[in-house]
Amino acid sequence: MNRKLTRADTMIHQFDTVLRTLLPHAARSSRPSPVAPDVQDDEMTVEERRHSEGLMRINHTGEVCAQALYQGQGFTAKLPRVREQMEQSAQEEIDHLAWCDERLQELGGHASVLNPLFYAASFGLGAVAGVVGDRVSLGFVAATEEQVGKHLNEHLETLPPGDHRSRAVLRQMAIDEAHHAQLALEAGGARFPAPVKFGMSLMSKVMTKSVYRI
């Protein structure tokens, strides 16, 4: 018989998620890496490797933000089915986080030192959206995932030609993010108007510019 989770159980789970998200190399994926064992990079210049590292650092921070967003929304979601959907999507975002972290290590890079700041901001936004209502909360998920999908497609185009391993990771992430956006809309999420999406795009650009190198 399943025990009903108490408020304390939820808080412990939230704290565990924060640690797994922010501590270096703590995230563990539930799915195998999309990079096949026989996929190897072509030779890249120092500049190309640094560019790949910067792009993967952006994607890693993006997954930190996504994880925080889902956790914040799940914490305040009113309907159990919405909360469960948030938790499922959050698990897949943990996969992305682990894959990006692994690729950053391969490139000799590091996660952004700004991740705790972006986590806190994203958790707050998610929690507020959940308080407003599940329809707005789900709409925020859909709009956010659309923005992430755009970034992933841009990165796929600008990655160095020889960086096959990063490309394999980003392709699978793009598939998952599109699925998350569709699920949110099908669950009743509101379609945000263009001005709101434009504002979200500007905020996203602030994040990408700031973490490319740090």
PDB file of C-alpha atoms in Angstrom:
ATOM      1  CA  MET A   1       0.000   0.000   0.000  1.00  0.00           C
ATOM      2  CA  ASN A   2       1.465   3.336  -1.037  1.00  0.00           C
ATOM      3  CA  ARG A   3       1.952   5.882   1.733  1.00  0.00           C
ATOM      4  CA  LYS A   4       0.620   9.363   1.070  1.00  0.00           C
ATOM      5  CA  LEU A   5       3.458  11.863   0.862  1.00  0.00           C
ATOM      6  CA  THR A   6       3.545  14.455   3.609  1.00  0.00           C
ATOM      7  CA  ARG A   7       4.676  18.052   3.293  1.00  0.00           C
ATOM      8  CA  ALA A   8       7.982  17.017   4.874  1.00  0.00           C
ATOM      9  CA  ASP A   9       8.429  14.276   2.248  1.00  0.00           C
ATOM     10  CA  THR A  10       7.860  16.838  -0.492  1.00  0.00           C
ATOM     11  CA  MET A  11      10.384  19.249   1.005  1.00  0.00           C
ATOM     12  CA  ILE A  12      13.014  16.501   1.288  1.00  0.00           C
ATOM     13  CA  HIS A  13      12.410  15.532  -2.337  1.00  0.00           C
ATOM     14  CA  GLN A  14      12.743  19.177  -3.383  1.00  0.00           C
ATOM     15  CA  PHE A  15      16.020  19.549  -1.498  1.00  0.00           C
ATOM     16  CA  ASP A  16      17.375  16.358  -3.050  1.00  0.00           C
ATOM     17  CA  THR A  17      16.484  17.676  -6.495  1.00  0.00           C
ATOM     18  CA  VAL A  18      18.271  20.965  -5.811  1.00  0.00           C
ATOM     19  CA  LEU A  19      21.422  19.080  -4.827  1.00  0.00           C
ATOM     20  CA  ARG A  20      21.278  16.768  -7.861  1.00  0.00           C
ATOM     21  CA  THR A  21      20.781  19.796 -10.111  1.00  0.00           C
ATOM     22  CA  LEU A  22      23.432  22.143  -8.755  1.00  0.00           C
ATOM     23  CA  LEU A  23      26.210  19.929  -7.386  1.00  0.00           C
ATOM     24  CA  PRO A  24      28.875  19.137 -10.015  1.00  0.00           C
ATOM     25  CA  HIS A  25      28.334  15.769 -11.728  1.00  0.00           C
ATOM     26  CA  ALA A  26      25.512  14.798  -9.337  1.00  0.00           C
ATOM     27  CA  ALA A  27      22.781  14.381 -11.964  1.00  0.00           C
ATOM     28  CA  ARG A  28      22.138  10.804 -13.078  1.00  0.00           C
ATOM     29  CA  SER A  29      20.175  10.027 -16.229  1.00  0.00           C
ATOM     30  CA  SER A  30      17.493   7.349 -16.317  1.00  0.00           C
ATOM     31  CA  ARG A  31      18.037   6.792 -20.044  1.00  0.00           C
ATOM     32  CA  PRO A  32      21.208   5.866 -21.932  1.00  0.00           C
ATOM     33  CA  SER A  33      23.141   8.697 -23.512  1.00  0.00           C
ATOM     34  CA  PRO A  34      22.000   9.438 -27.082  1.00  0.00           C
ATOM     35  CA  VAL A  35      25.654   9.341 -28.119  1.00  0.00           C
ATOM     36  CA  ALA A  36      26.370   5.939 -29.621  1.00  0.00           C
ATOM     37  CA  PRO A  37      29.644   4.340 -28.402  1.00  0.00           C
ATOM     38  CA  ASP A  38      31.122   4.404 -31.895  1.00  0.00           C
ATOM     39  CA  VAL A  39      30.417   8.120 -32.477  1.00  0.00           C
ATOM     40  CA  GLN A  40      33.671  10.037 -32.420  1.00  0.00           C
ATOM     41  CA  ASP A  41      34.444  13.687 -33.084  1.00  0.00           C
ATOM     42  CA  ASP A  42      36.546  14.799 -36.002  1.00  0.00           C
ATOM     43  CA  GLU A  43      39.616  16.849 -35.188  1.00  0.00           C
ATOM     44  CA  MET A  44      38.669  20.320 -33.963  1.00  0.00           C
ATOM     45  CA  THR A  45      40.712  23.459 -33.449  1.00  0.00           C
ATOM     46  CA  VAL A  46      41.111  25.019 -30.005  1.00  0.00           C
ATOM     47  CA  GLU A  47      38.634  27.734 -30.991  1.00  0.00           C
ATOM     48  CA  GLU A  48      36.082  25.174 -32.178  1.00  0.00           C
ATOM     49  CA  ARG A  49      36.312  23.185 -28.948  1.00  0.00           C
ATOM     50  CA  ARG A  50      35.875  26.356 -26.922  1.00  0.00           C
ATOM     51  CA  HIS A  51      32.816  27.251 -28.970  1.00  0.00           C
ATOM     52  CA  SER A  52      31.329  23.793 -28.416  1.00  0.00           C
ATOM     53  CA  GLU A  53      32.078  24.101 -24.720  1.00  0.00           C
ATOM     54  CA  GLY A  54      30.326  27.478 -24.560  1.00  0.00           C
ATOM     55  CA  LEU A  55      27.244  26.163 -26.339  1.00  0.00           C
ATOM     56  CA  MET A  56      27.017  23.087 -24.124  1.00  0.00           C
ATOM     57  CA  ARG A  57      27.434  25.267 -21.029  1.00  0.00           C
ATOM     58  CA  ILE A  58      24.444  27.322 -22.233  1.00  0.00           C
ATOM     59  CA  ASN A  59      22.419  24.135 -22.729  1.00  0.00           C
ATOM     60  CA  HIS A  60      23.451  22.828 -19.315  1.00  0.00           C
ATOM     61  CA  THR A  61      22.282  26.037 -17.637  1.00  0.00           C
ATOM     62  CA  GLY A  62      19.100  25.866 -19.695  1.00  0.00           C
ATOM     63  CA  GLU A  63      18.423  22.446 -18.205  1.00  0.00           C
ATOM     64  CA  VAL A  64      19.127  23.784 -14.713  1.00  0.00           C
ATOM     65  CA  CYS A  65      16.477  26.435 -15.371  1.00  0.00           C
ATOM     66  CA  ALA A  66      14.054  23.865 -16.783  1.00  0.00           C
ATOM     67  CA  GLN A  67      14.513  21.618 -13.772  1.00  0.00           C
ATOM     68  CA  ALA A  68      13.862  24.531 -11.420  1.00  0.00           C
ATOM     69  CA  LEU A  69      10.845  25.630 -13.440  1.00  0.00           C
ATOM     70  CA  TYR A  70       9.231  22.205 -13.292  1.00  0.00           C
ATOM     71  CA  GLN A  71       9.991  21.838  -9.604  1.00  0.00           C
ATOM     72  CA  GLY A  72       8.508  25.233  -8.819  1.00  0.00           C
ATOM     73  CA  GLN A  73       5.377  24.529 -10.830  1.00  0.00           C
ATOM     74  CA  GLY A  74       4.967  21.025  -9.438  1.00  0.00           C
ATOM     75  CA  PHE A  75       5.277  22.445  -5.922  1.00  0.00           C
ATOM     76  CA  THR A  76       2.283  24.766  -6.405  1.00  0.00           C
ATOM     77  CA  ALA A  77       0.248  22.900  -9.067  1.00  0.00           C
ATOM     78  CA  LYS A  78      -3.364  22.419  -8.022  1.00  0.00           C
ATOM     79  CA  LEU A  79      -4.375  19.317  -9.998  1.00  0.00           C
ATOM     80  CA  PRO A  80      -2.646  15.986  -9.211  1.00  0.00           C
ATOM     81  CA  ARG A  81      -2.442  15.038 -12.908  1.00  0.00           C
ATOM     82  CA  VAL A  82      -0.636  18.297 -13.674  1.00  0.00           C
ATOM     83  CA  ARG A  83       1.769  17.718 -10.803  1.00  0.00           C
ATOM     84  CA  GLU A  84       2.499  14.206 -12.058  1.00  0.00           C
ATOM     85  CA  GLN A  85       3.136  15.503 -15.563  1.00  0.00           C
ATOM     86  CA  MET A  86       5.548  18.098 -14.199  1.00  0.00           C
ATOM     87  CA  GLU A  87       7.428  15.395 -12.317  1.00  0.00           C
ATOM     88  CA  GLN A  88       7.716  13.187 -15.419  1.00  0.00           C
ATOM     89  CA  SER A  89       8.977  16.051 -17.559  1.00  0.00           C
ATOM     90  CA  ALA A  90      11.388  17.067 -14.795  1.00  0.00           C
ATOM     91  CA  GLN A  91      12.895  13.562 -14.839  1.00  0.00           C
ATOM     92  CA  GLU A  92      13.571  13.847 -18.551  1.00  0.00           C
ATOM     93  CA  GLU A  93      15.168  17.243 -17.934  1.00  0.00           C
ATOM     94  CA  ILE A  94      17.475  15.514 -15.428  1.00  0.00           C
ATOM     95  CA  ASP A  95      18.524  13.229 -18.292  1.00  0.00           C
ATOM     96  CA  HIS A  96      19.365  16.285 -20.372  1.00  0.00           C
ATOM     97  CA  LEU A  97      21.260  17.815 -17.467  1.00  0.00           C
ATOM     98  CA  ALA A  98      23.376  14.675 -17.042  1.00  0.00           C
ATOM     99  CA  TRP A  99      24.071  14.401 -20.776  1.00  0.00           C
ATOM    100  CA  CYS A 100      25.163  18.048 -21.016  1.00  0.00           C
ATOM    101  CA  ASP A 101      27.349  17.670 -17.928  1.00  0.00           C
ATOM    102  CA  GLU A 102      28.998  14.579 -19.381  1.00  0.00           C
ATOM    103  CA  ARG A 103      29.676  16.339 -22.673  1.00  0.00           C
ATOM    104  CA  LEU A 104      31.105  19.371 -20.895  1.00  0.00           C
ATOM    105  CA  GLN A 105      33.545  17.083 -19.095  1.00  0.00           C
ATOM    106  CA  GLU A 106      34.586  15.501 -22.392  1.00  0.00           C
ATOM    107  CA  LEU A 107      35.283  18.969 -23.794  1.00  0.00           C
ATOM    108  CA  GLY A 108      37.296  19.901 -20.719  1.00  0.00           C
ATOM    109  CA  GLY A 109      34.737  22.509 -19.712  1.00  0.00           C
ATOM    110  CA  HIS A 110      32.764  23.369 -16.602  1.00  0.00           C
ATOM    111  CA  ALA A 111      29.227  24.323 -15.650  1.00  0.00           C
ATOM    112  CA  SER A 112      28.365  27.988 -15.221  1.00  0.00           C
ATOM    113  CA  VAL A 113      29.039  29.535 -11.818  1.00  0.00           C
ATOM    114  CA  LEU A 114      25.762  31.434 -12.296  1.00  0.00           C
ATOM    115  CA  ASN A 115      23.640  28.272 -12.126  1.00  0.00           C
ATOM    116  CA  PRO A 116      22.440  28.786  -8.505  1.00  0.00           C
ATOM    117  CA  LEU A 117      21.182  32.255  -9.424  1.00  0.00           C
ATOM    118  CA  PHE A 118      19.314  31.015 -12.489  1.00  0.00           C
ATOM    119  CA  TYR A 119      17.904  28.055 -10.544  1.00  0.00           C
ATOM    120  CA  ALA A 120      16.457  30.319  -7.855  1.00  0.00           C
ATOM    121  CA  ALA A 121      14.953  32.709 -10.412  1.00  0.00           C
ATOM    122  CA  SER A 122      13.399  29.891 -12.456  1.00  0.00           C
ATOM    123  CA  PHE A 123      11.992  28.117  -9.396  1.00  0.00           C
ATOM    124  CA  GLY A 124      10.345  31.367  -8.344  1.00  0.00           C
ATOM    125  CA  LEU A 125       8.820  31.918 -11.773  1.00  0.00           C
ATOM    126  CA  GLY A 126       7.521  28.354 -11.857  1.00  0.00           C
ATOM    127  CA  ALA A 127       6.016  28.594  -8.390  1.00  0.00           C
ATOM    128  CA  VAL A 128       4.260  31.876  -9.225  1.00  0.00           C
ATOM    129  CA  ALA A 129       2.876  30.384 -12.443  1.00  0.00           C
ATOM    130  CA  GLY A 130       1.560  27.413 -10.486  1.00  0.00           C
ATOM    131  CA  VAL A 131      -0.146  29.677  -7.970  1.00  0.00           C
ATOM    132  CA  VAL A 132      -1.841  31.673 -10.749  1.00  0.00           C
ATOM    133  CA  GLY A 133      -3.365  28.501 -12.160  1.00  0.00           C
ATOM    134  CA  ASP A 134      -2.595  25.260 -13.918  1.00  0.00           C
ATOM    135  CA  ARG A 135      -3.658  26.607 -17.323  1.00  0.00           C
ATOM    136  CA  VAL A 136      -1.151  29.472 -17.095  1.00  0.00           C
ATOM    137  CA  SER A 137       1.464  27.171 -15.585  1.00  0.00           C
ATOM    138  CA  LEU A 138       1.150  24.677 -18.443  1.00  0.00           C
ATOM    139  CA  GLY A 139       1.156  27.504 -20.969  1.00  0.00           C
ATOM    140  CA  PHE A 140       4.382  28.774 -19.445  1.00  0.00           C
ATOM    141  CA  VAL A 141       5.892  25.305 -19.875  1.00  0.00           C
ATOM    142  CA  ALA A 142       4.861  25.198 -23.537  1.00  0.00           C
ATOM    143  CA  ALA A 143       6.237  28.684 -24.242  1.00  0.00           C
ATOM    144  CA  THR A 144       9.486  27.919 -22.407  1.00  0.00           C
ATOM    145  CA  GLU A 145       9.995  24.642 -24.263  1.00  0.00           C
ATOM    146  CA  GLU A 146       9.404  26.437 -27.566  1.00  0.00           C
ATOM    147  CA  GLN A 147      12.172  28.899 -26.677  1.00  0.00           C
ATOM    148  CA  VAL A 148      14.490  26.047 -25.688  1.00  0.00           C
ATOM    149  CA  GLY A 149      13.742  24.284 -28.978  1.00  0.00           C
ATOM    150  CA  LYS A 150      14.736  27.386 -30.922  1.00  0.00           C
ATOM    151  CA  HIS A 151      18.033  27.610 -29.064  1.00  0.00           C
ATOM    152  CA  LEU A 152      18.756  23.936 -29.653  1.00  0.00           C
ATOM    153  CA  ASN A 153      18.123  24.278 -33.393  1.00  0.00           C
ATOM    154  CA  GLU A 154      20.393  27.338 -33.530  1.00  0.00           C
ATOM    155  CA  HIS A 155      23.122  25.465 -31.695  1.00  0.00           C
ATOM    156  CA  LEU A 156      22.801  22.483 -34.023  1.00  0.00           C
ATOM    157  CA  GLU A 157      23.490  24.845 -36.910  1.00  0.00           C
ATOM    158  CA  THR A 158      26.425  26.628 -35.278  1.00  0.00           C
ATOM    159  CA  LEU A 159      28.239  23.674 -33.703  1.00  0.00           C
ATOM    160  CA  PRO A 160      31.611  22.956 -35.333  1.00  0.00           C
ATOM    161  CA  PRO A 161      31.184  20.429 -38.174  1.00  0.00           C
ATOM    162  CA  GLY A 162      33.429  17.939 -36.383  1.00  0.00           C
ATOM    163  CA  ASP A 163      31.512  17.942 -33.103  1.00  0.00           C
ATOM    164  CA  HIS A 164      29.369  14.870 -33.671  1.00  0.00           C
ATOM    165  CA  ARG A 165      28.937  13.926 -30.002  1.00  0.00           C
ATOM    166  CA  SER A 166      27.428  17.247 -28.941  1.00  0.00           C
ATOM    167  CA  ARG A 167      25.165  17.159 -31.989  1.00  0.00           C
ATOM    168  CA  ALA A 168      23.789  13.742 -31.000  1.00  0.00           C
ATOM    169  CA  VAL A 169      22.920  15.038 -27.522  1.00  0.00           C
ATOM    170  CA  LEU A 170      21.208  18.180 -28.795  1.00  0.00           C
ATOM    171  CA  ARG A 171      19.138  16.289 -31.368  1.00  0.00           C
ATOM    172  CA  GLN A 172      17.583  14.062 -28.701  1.00  0.00           C
ATOM    173  CA  MET A 173      17.036  17.028 -26.410  1.00  0.00           C
ATOM    174  CA  ALA A 174      15.200  18.869 -29.189  1.00  0.00           C
ATOM    175  CA  ILE A 175      12.875  15.876 -29.661  1.00  0.00           C
ATOM    176  CA  ASP A 176      12.111  15.721 -25.928  1.00  0.00           C
ATOM    177  CA  GLU A 177      11.524  19.466 -25.572  1.00  0.00           C
ATOM    178  CA  ALA A 178       9.062  19.501 -28.469  1.00  0.00           C
ATOM    179  CA  HIS A 179       7.223  16.596 -26.810  1.00  0.00           C
ATOM    180  CA  HIS A 180       7.070  18.457 -23.489  1.00  0.00           C
ATOM    181  CA  ALA A 181       5.614  21.538 -25.175  1.00  0.00           C
ATOM    182  CA  GLN A 182       2.966  19.453 -26.941  1.00  0.00           C
ATOM    183  CA  LEU A 183       2.010  17.629 -23.741  1.00  0.00           C
ATOM    184  CA  ALA A 184       1.588  20.936 -21.910  1.00  0.00           C
ATOM    185  CA  LEU A 185      -0.746  22.296 -24.572  1.00  0.00           C
ATOM    186  CA  GLU A 186      -2.749  19.070 -24.766  1.00  0.00           C
ATOM    187  CA  ALA A 187      -3.179  19.177 -20.984  1.00  0.00           C
ATOM    188  CA  GLY A 188      -4.894  22.556 -21.287  1.00  0.00           C
ATOM    189  CA  GLY A 189      -2.021  25.003 -21.310  1.00  0.00           C
ATOM    190  CA  ALA A 190      -2.774  28.532 -22.513  1.00  0.00           C
ATOM    191  CA  ARG A 191      -1.076  29.730 -25.700  1.00  0.00           C
ATOM    192  CA  PHE A 192       0.860  32.827 -24.713  1.00  0.00           C
ATOM    193  CA  PRO A 193       0.558  35.919 -26.957  1.00  0.00           C
ATOM    194  CA  ALA A 194       3.519  37.074 -29.065  1.00  0.00           C
ATOM    195  CA  PRO A 195       4.527  39.997 -26.758  1.00  0.00           C
ATOM    196  CA  VAL A 196       4.880  37.625 -23.792  1.00  0.00           C
ATOM    197  CA  LYS A 197       6.967  35.210 -25.840  1.00  0.00           C
ATOM    198  CA  PHE A 198       9.115  38.118 -27.021  1.00  0.00           C
ATOM    199  CA  GLY A 199       9.790  39.091 -23.409  1.00  0.00           C
ATOM    200  CA  MET A 200      10.725  35.508 -22.572  1.00  0.00           C
ATOM    201  CA  SER A 201      13.072  35.487 -25.566  1.00  0.00           C
ATOM    202  CA  LEU A 202      14.858  38.598 -24.281  1.00  0.00           C
ATOM    203  CA  MET A 203      15.315  37.008 -20.856  1.00  0.00           C
ATOM    204  CA  SER A 204      16.661  33.888 -22.513  1.00  0.00           C
ATOM    205  CA  LYS A 205      19.232  35.937 -24.419  1.00  0.00           C
ATOM    206  CA  VAL A 206      20.480  37.427 -21.153  1.00  0.00           C
ATOM    207  CA  MET A 207      21.108  33.914 -19.868  1.00  0.00           C
ATOM    208  CA  THR A 208      22.865  32.685 -23.002  1.00  0.00           C
ATOM    209  CA  LYS A 209      25.152  35.696 -23.233  1.00  0.00           C
ATOM    210  CA  SER A 210      26.156  35.527 -19.588  1.00  0.00           C
ATOM    211  CA  VAL A 211      26.960  31.816 -19.319  1.00  0.00           C
ATOM    212  CA  TYR A 212      28.701  31.244 -22.673  1.00  0.00           C
ATOM    213  CA  ARG A 213      32.060  31.882 -20.973  1.00  0.00           C
ATOM    214  CA  ILE A 214      31.303  31.728 -17.241  1.00  0.00           C
TER     215      ILE A 214
END
